[in-house]
Structures are given as structure tokens and as C-alpha cells.
C-alpha positions in Angstrom: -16.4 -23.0 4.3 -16.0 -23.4 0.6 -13.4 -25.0 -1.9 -11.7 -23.9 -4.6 -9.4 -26.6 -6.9 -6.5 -27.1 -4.2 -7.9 -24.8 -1.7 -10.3 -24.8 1.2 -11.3 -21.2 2.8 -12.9 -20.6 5.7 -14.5 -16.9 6.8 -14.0 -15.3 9.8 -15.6 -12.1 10.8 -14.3 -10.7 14.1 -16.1 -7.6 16.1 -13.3 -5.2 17.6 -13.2 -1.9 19.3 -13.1 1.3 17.1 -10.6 2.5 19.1 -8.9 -0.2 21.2 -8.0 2.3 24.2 -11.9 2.0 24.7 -12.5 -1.6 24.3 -16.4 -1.1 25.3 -16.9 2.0 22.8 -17.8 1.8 19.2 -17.2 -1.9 17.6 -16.7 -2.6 13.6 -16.1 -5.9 12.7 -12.9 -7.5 11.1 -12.7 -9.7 8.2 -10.2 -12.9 7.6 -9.9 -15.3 5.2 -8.2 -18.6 6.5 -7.0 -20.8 3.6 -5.4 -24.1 3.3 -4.0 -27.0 0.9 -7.0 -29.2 0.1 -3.8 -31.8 0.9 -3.3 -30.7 4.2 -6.5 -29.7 5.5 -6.6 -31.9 8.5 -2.6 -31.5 9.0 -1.4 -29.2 12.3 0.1 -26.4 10.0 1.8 -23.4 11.7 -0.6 -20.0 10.8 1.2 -17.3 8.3 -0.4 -13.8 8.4 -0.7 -12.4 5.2 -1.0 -8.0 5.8 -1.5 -6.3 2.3 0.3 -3.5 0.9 -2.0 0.4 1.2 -3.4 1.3 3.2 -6.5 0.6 2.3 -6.5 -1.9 0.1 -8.0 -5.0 0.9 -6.5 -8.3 0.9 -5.8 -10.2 -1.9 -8.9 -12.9 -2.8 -7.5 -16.5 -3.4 -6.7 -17.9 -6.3 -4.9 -21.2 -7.1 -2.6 -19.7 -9.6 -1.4 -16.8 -6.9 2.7 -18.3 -7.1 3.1 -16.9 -3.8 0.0 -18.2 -2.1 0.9 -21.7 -3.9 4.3 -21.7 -2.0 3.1 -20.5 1.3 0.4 -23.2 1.2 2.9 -26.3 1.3 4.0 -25.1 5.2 1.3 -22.9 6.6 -2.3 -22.4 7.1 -2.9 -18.7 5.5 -5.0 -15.8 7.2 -5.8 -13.1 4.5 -6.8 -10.4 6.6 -9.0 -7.3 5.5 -7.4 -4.4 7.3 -10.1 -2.4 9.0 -11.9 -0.5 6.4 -10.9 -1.9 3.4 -13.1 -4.8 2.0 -15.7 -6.7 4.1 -14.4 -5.0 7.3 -16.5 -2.6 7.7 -15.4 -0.4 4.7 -14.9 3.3 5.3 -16.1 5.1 2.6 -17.6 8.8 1.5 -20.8 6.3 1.5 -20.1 4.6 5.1 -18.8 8.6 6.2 -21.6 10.3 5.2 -23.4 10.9 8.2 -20.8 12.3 10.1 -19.3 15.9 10.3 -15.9 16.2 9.1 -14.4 16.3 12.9 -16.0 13.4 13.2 -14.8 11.6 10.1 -11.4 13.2 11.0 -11.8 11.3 14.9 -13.0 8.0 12.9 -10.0 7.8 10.7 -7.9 8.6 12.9 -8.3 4.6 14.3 -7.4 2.9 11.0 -3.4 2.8 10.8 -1.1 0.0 11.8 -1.4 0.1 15.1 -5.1 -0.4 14.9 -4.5 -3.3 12.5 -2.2 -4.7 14.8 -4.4 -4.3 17.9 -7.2 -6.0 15.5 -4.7 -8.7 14.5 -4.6 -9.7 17.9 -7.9 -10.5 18.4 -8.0 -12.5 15.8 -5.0 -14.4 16.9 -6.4 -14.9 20.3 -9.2 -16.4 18.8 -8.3 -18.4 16.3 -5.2 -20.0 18.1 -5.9 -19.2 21.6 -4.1 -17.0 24.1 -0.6 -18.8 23.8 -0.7 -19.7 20.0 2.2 -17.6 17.7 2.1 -17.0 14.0 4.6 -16.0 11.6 3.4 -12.7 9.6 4.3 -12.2 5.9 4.2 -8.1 4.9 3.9 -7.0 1.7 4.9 -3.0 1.4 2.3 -1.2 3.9 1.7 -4.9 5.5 5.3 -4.9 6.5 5.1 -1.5 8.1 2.0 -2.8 10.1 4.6 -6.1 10.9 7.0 -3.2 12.1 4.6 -2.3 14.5 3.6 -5.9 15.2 7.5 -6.1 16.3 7.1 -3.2 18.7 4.1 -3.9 20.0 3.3 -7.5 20.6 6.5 -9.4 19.8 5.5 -12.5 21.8 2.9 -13.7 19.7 5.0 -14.0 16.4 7.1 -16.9 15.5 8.9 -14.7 12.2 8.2 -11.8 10.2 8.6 -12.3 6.6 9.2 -8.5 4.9 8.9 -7.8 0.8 9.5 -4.3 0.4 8.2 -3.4 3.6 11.0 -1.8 6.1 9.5 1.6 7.0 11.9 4.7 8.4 11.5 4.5 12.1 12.8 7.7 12.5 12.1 9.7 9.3 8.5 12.1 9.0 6.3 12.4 5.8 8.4 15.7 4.7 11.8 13.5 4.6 10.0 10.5 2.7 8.8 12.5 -0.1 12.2 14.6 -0.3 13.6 11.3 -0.9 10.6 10.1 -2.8 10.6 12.4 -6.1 14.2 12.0 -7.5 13.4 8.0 -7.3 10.2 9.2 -9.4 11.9 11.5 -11.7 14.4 8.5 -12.1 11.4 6.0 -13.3 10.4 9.0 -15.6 13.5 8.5 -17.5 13.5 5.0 -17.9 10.0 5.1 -19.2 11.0 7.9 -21.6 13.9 5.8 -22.8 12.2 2.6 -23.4 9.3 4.5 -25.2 10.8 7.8 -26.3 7.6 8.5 -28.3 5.5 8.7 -25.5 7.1 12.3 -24.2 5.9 13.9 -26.7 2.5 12.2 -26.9 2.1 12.6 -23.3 2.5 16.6 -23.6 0.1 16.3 -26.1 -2.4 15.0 -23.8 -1.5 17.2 -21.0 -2.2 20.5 -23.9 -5.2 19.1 -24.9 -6.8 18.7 -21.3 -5.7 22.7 -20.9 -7.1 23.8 -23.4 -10.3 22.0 -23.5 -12.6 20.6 -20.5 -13.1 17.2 -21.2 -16.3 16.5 -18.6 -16.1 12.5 -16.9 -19.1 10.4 -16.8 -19.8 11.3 -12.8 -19.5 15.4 -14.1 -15.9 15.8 -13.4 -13.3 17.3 -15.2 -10.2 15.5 -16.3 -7.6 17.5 -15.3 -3.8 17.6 -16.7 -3.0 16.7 -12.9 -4.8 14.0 -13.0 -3.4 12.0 -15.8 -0.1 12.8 -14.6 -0.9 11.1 -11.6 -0.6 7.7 -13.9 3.5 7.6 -12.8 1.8 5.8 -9.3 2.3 2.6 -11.4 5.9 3.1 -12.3 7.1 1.1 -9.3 5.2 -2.2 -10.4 7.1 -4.1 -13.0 3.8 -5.8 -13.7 2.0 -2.9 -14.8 5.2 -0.2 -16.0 4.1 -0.9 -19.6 0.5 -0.1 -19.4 0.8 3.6 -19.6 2.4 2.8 -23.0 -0.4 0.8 -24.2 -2.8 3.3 -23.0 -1.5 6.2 -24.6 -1.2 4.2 -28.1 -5.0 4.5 -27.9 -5.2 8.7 -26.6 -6.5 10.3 -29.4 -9.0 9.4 -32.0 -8.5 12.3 -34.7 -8.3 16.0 -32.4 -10.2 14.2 -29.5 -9.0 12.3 -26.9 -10.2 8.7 -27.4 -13.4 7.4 -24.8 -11.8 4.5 -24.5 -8.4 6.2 -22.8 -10.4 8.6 -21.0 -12.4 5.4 -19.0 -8.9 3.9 -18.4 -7.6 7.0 -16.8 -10.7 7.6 -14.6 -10.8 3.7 -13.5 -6.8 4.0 -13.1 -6.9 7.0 -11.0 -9.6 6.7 -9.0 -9.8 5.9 -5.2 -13.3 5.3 -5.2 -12.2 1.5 -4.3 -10.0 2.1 -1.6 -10.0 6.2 -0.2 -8.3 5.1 2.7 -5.3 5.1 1.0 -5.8 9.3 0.1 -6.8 9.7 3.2 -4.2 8.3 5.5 -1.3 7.9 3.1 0.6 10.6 4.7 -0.3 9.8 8.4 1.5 6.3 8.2 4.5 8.2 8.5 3.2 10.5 11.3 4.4 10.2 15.1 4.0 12.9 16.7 3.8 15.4 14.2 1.7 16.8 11.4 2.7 15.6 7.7 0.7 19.7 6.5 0.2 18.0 2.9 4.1 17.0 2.7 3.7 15.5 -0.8 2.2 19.1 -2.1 4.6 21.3 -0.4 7.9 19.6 -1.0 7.0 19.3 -4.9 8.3 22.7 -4.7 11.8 21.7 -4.6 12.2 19.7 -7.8 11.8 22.3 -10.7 11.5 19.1 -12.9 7.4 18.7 -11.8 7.1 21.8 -12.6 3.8 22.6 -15.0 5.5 25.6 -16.8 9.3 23.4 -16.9 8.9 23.0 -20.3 8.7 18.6 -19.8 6.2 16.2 -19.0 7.0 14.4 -15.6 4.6 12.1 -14.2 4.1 12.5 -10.9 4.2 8.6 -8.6 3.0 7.9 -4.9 1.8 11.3 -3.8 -1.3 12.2 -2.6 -1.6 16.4 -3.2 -5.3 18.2 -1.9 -6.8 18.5 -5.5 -7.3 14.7 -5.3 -10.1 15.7 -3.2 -11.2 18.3 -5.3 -11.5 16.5 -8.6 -12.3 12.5 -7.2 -15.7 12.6 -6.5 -14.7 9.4 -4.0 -12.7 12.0 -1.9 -14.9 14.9 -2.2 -16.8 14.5 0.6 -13.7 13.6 2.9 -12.1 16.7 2.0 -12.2 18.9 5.5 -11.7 15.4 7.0 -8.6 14.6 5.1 -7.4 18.4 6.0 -7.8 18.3 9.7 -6.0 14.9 9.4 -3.1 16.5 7.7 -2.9 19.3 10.5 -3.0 16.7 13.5 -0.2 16.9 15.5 -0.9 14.6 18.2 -0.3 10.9 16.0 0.6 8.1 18.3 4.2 6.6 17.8 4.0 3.3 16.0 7.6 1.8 16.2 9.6 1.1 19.6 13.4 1.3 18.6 14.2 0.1 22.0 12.4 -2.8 21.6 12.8 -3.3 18.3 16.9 -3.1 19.2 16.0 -6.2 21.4 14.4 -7.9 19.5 14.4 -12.0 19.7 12.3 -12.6 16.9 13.3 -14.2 13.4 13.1 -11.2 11.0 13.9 -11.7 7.4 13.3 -9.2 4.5 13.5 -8.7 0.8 14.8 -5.1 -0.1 14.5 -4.0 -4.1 17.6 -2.1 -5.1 15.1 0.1 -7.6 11.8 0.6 -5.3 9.8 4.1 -6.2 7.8 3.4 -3.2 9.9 2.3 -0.4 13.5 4.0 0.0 16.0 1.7 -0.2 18.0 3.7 2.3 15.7 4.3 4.9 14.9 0.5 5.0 18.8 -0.8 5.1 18.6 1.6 8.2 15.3 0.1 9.8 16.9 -3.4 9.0 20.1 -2.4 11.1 18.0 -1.0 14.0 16.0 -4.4 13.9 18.3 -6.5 16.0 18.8 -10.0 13.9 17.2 -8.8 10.6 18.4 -10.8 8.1 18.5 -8.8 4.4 18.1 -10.2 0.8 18.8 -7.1 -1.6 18.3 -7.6 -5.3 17.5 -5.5 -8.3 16.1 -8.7 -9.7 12.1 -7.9 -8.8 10.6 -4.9 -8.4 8.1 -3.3 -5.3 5.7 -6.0 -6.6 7.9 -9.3 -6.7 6.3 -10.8 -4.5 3.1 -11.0 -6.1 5.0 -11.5 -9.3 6.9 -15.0 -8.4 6.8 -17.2 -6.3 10.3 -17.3 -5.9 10.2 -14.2 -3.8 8.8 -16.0 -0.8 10.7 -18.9 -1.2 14.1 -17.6 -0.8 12.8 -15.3 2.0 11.0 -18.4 4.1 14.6 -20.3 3.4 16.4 -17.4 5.0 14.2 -17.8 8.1 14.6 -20.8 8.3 18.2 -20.8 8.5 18.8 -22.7 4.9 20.4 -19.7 3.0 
């Protein structure tokens, strides 16, 4: 246990099947951080699972200024839980990896999507708050697909499910999610070229110059026109839409490009810090069939990303097979990551039977503007889940929650039955 001003955290570190079909196989170990109000440590608090957007990214580390974290503290005890392989739960990494073949990386993997999580989730509720003990969950983008799957799977141990920008397509596979995913990209595209309309033509300036010259990394790669495109990821974060801006103020120092923007584009577009999210990004939308690089091959269909079209369009939550060619984090997961895009055989993660009957207090916030979660698809998921209660707003973007603590409030009043 330790303290922080306002807070006390405790660790917990859980071991848990690999694979939870084999309960006495393999084991890792799953980490959790339990925090509370210094005010109401001794108090009988009700427990709120916090799942984290990815996958793989780890769970957010407390602070006292975190607005939502503030709010949720003055009702709930707080479990901040490291989804398997991300952060101190036993990370899975080119370094953690590197012993195995890639079938063997590939069979690994294949354990680490939400209903893994979930699986692990249980344990830890069992153990914390004994067999009979519920918890609300609170799911933040991929953390509120994992709560989707919480729903299907093990309804009876949650007392509400608190969604920001989290409803995932039941229904819809990876191919679908990208068709509908690049026009919401080439739509944040504009918007950034409007509010800096400078920056198209310095951004083409940038993507020349890396053509025509090979400008060599610090690790010995190359960075690639590709690459920097790859810098629209960010687009759908209010909190960080204006940093490509500041960043490419700083490109060029005479003819060269500037060391200084170089380092910011490796640290931005690296997944050396969470490959997990390369890696499976496409299988959190497989069930039952093979996502084949969907990202890559239905780029084809909008002219607009074109490298000879004439523009410069950067490119936003895609994940395309020269990531693994140019990230030295992903080279070494590169058969791996192509035997996971050919498998066929992915487990279903929703029930829409049981999600149809569902009893449980379901509340979510959907952004009318999200790049990364389609606004469509999740006014659909909310109608399928039966008693879903909706807050749409084009007042916060994918990140609101993060951003203000209002998010959570209005969303805990909904499910409570005050708004």
C-alpha cells in the first residue's frame, strides 16, 4: 500500500490461466491497481472497474488531478486493471516473444483479446469481493468492447456498465469497420487542413523530402513517407489534434528535416510501448472469420489515400503490414502478426441473445464526431443492448472522458436514474 495526496493504492498481482479453457496450463500473472479517497478509506464503497482503451495499452497510473478518477472516487473504490500483456501483467513484447517460433507467438496471442480480459477480470473479482460480490465496470473505447463482452459473458457479476465511446458492432467484421473507417478519416483531414491550411503544403513537403532522400533513425531504420502519414492516428483526440501542427512548425531546419521533428515522429509512431495494439487491432473485430490485413486492402477503395492522388492525406487508426517492416518493435512479430491475420477460427465475443435480455443497467456516452468508433455501428449495438440508455453529444471528442470530468458524471447520473 502507498499514498498519494487524496489517494491510497493498493497492488494486486493475480496469477491466471494463459488460456482459460486450460485452467492448469500456462499461467501469467494479472495486474490491478485498487484506489481510494484517503476520506473514505475505511468506508464500504461499491467497486468500479476501470478497462482502458487499446488494446494494449495499459491502464492509466493515478494521479490526483485525473477529473475523472477525482469523480469516480467520491462513490466507488477504483480497480485500474492492466489488461493481460500490457504494463506489469506479464507484458508481451518482441523482448518477452523472442524465444518462440512465430506459430507459437501466433498461438500465444491469440489469448490476449476481450474475452481473455474478461475471463481475467473474473478472477480478480472473485478474489477481491468474493464469489457473490458485483461491480459496476466503466469502459473507455476498447475497455467498453471488453464490457460488451463482460455483458455476454458473465452478466451476473456486474451491478452497471458505464460506456465512453465504447459500443463495438456486434455484427459488423474488420472489412466493414475500416470501409466505414476512412471517409470519417478523410473527414478529420479536412478539418485539420482548414484550421491550418498551411500545413498541406508543408506536409507534402515532408512526404517529398522522405522520397527522395533516406533519412536513417537512431535504431537504423528508415523514416518512411508512410510512416509520418501514419501521424492522422491522433486526429480523433481533441487533446492532442493540434500537435501535428506544432510539430510540423518545427520540420525543417534549412533543406533538412529538423532532429528534433524527426525524434517526435519516431516516439509518436512507434509501438514499441504497446505492440499489442499492431498486433491484434484487427482481431478485436474477428468472430469467426479472418480480418486478411482489412485496413491495407480496403485502402484501395478511397482514391483520396492514394500516394500518386496528387494530395497529402494522413492516414488514422489502421494498422497496414509495413508497420512491421519499418518498427523495429514489430519486426520480430511479423510472421506472427500474418498468421494472426489469416486465422479463421476467432471465437465469438458478443451474445446478442443475451445481450437482447439483458437485465443489467447499461448507460453510454456516444460522440457524434468519433474517428475511431462509428457512430452508426454503436447506435445499433446500443439498440440491440436491451435497456441501454444513450447520451449522444458532439460536445467531447473519443477522448472526453479523460478530458473532463463531466463526462463521467452525467453518465453515473444516467445510471443512476437522475437524468
Amino acid at each position: 500500500m502507498y499514498r498519494r495526496p487524496g489517494l491510497v493504492c493498493r497492488d494486486h498481482l493475480l496469477t491466471v490461466p494463459l488460456d482459460h479453457s486450460a485452467p492448469t496450463g500456462a499461467q501469467i500473472q494479472v495486474f490491478a491497481r485498487e484506489v481510494v479517497s484517503s476520506q473514505r478509506e475505511h468506508d464500504d464503497l461499491p467497486w468500479l472497474l476501470y478497462l482502458q482503451g487499446g488494446p494494449g495499452n495499459k491502464a492509466n497510473r493515478p494521479v490526483p488531478t485525473s477529473p475523472w478518477l477525482r469523480r469516480a472516487l467520491t462513490e466507488y473504490r477504483v480497480l485500474l486493471l492492466d489488461q493481460r500483456g500490457t504494463g506489469r501483467s506479464t507484458p508481451a513484447t518482441r523482448q518477452t516473444l523472442a524465444g518462440m517460433s512465430p506459430v507459437e507467438q501466433a498461438g500465444y496471442l491469440g489469448h490476449f483479446r476481450a474475452d481473455s480480459i474478461v475471463r481475467d477480470a473474473e478472477l480478480l473479482r472473485r478474489h477481491l469481493l468474493g464469489e457473490d460480490g458485483r461491480w459496476t465496470v466503466l469502459g473507455q473505447s476498447f475497455g467498453g468492447f471488453c464490457a460488451t463482452t463482460y455483458l455476454s459473458l458473465a452478466p451476473e457479476a456486474l451491478d452497471g456498465v458505464v460506456l465512453t465511446g465504447g459500443l463495438p458492432p456486434l455484427h459488423a467484421d474488420a472489412e466493414q469497420v475500416y470501409r466505414a473507417l476512412y471517409p470519417r478519416v478523410l473527414a478529420k483531414n479536412k478539418l485539420y487542413f482548414r484550421r491550418y491550411p498551411g500545413d498541406e503544403e508543408l506536409a507534402d513537403r515532408v512526404v517529398r523530402h522522405l522520397r527522395r532522400n533516406k533519412v536513417v533513425l537512431p535504431d537504423g531504420a528508415r523514416l518512411s513517407a508512410e510512416r509520418f502519414l501514419s501521424l492522422g492516428i491522433d486526429f480523433g483526440a481533441a487533446a492532442r489534434f493540434d500537435g501535428l501542427h506544432y510539430l510540423l512548425e518545427e520540420a525543417f531546419l534549412g533543406e533538412e528535416l529538423s532532429e528534433t521533428f524527426v525524434q517526435a515522429v519516431v516516439a509518436a509512431t512507434s509501438f514499441a510501448t504497446r505492440p499489442l495494439y499492431a498486433v491484434l487491432h484487427e482481431a478485436t473485430y474477428c468472430q469467426g472469420g479472418a480480418s486478411r490485413w482489412a485496413a491495407d486492402r480496403v485502402r484501395a477503395e478511397f482514391a483520396e489515400f492514394d500516394a500518386e492522388a496528387g494530395q497529402v492525406r494522413f492516414t488514422g487508426e489502421m494498422i497496414y503490414p509495413w508497420m512491421f517492416e519499418q518498427d523495429p518493435a514489430l519486426v520480430p512479430l511479423r510472421a506472427a502478426a500474418d498468421l494472426l491475420a489469416e486465422r479463421a477460427d476467432w471465437p465469438h465475443l458478443y451474445d446478442p441473445d443475451r445481450l437482447a435480455r439483458n437485465e443489467v443497467p447499461v448507460v453510454a456516452a456516444l460522440y457524434h464526431e468519433d474517428m475511431y468508433v462509428d457512430r452508426d455501428f454503436s447506435l445499433e449495438t446500443a439498440e440491440a443492448i436491451r435497456g441501454t440508455r444513450t447520451w449522444v453529444t458532439n460536445e467531447y471528442e473519443h477522448d472526453g472522458l479523460a478530458a473532463n470530468g463531466a463526462v463521467l458524471d452525467r453518465l453515473l447520473s444516467l445510471l443512476h436514474g437522475h437524468a
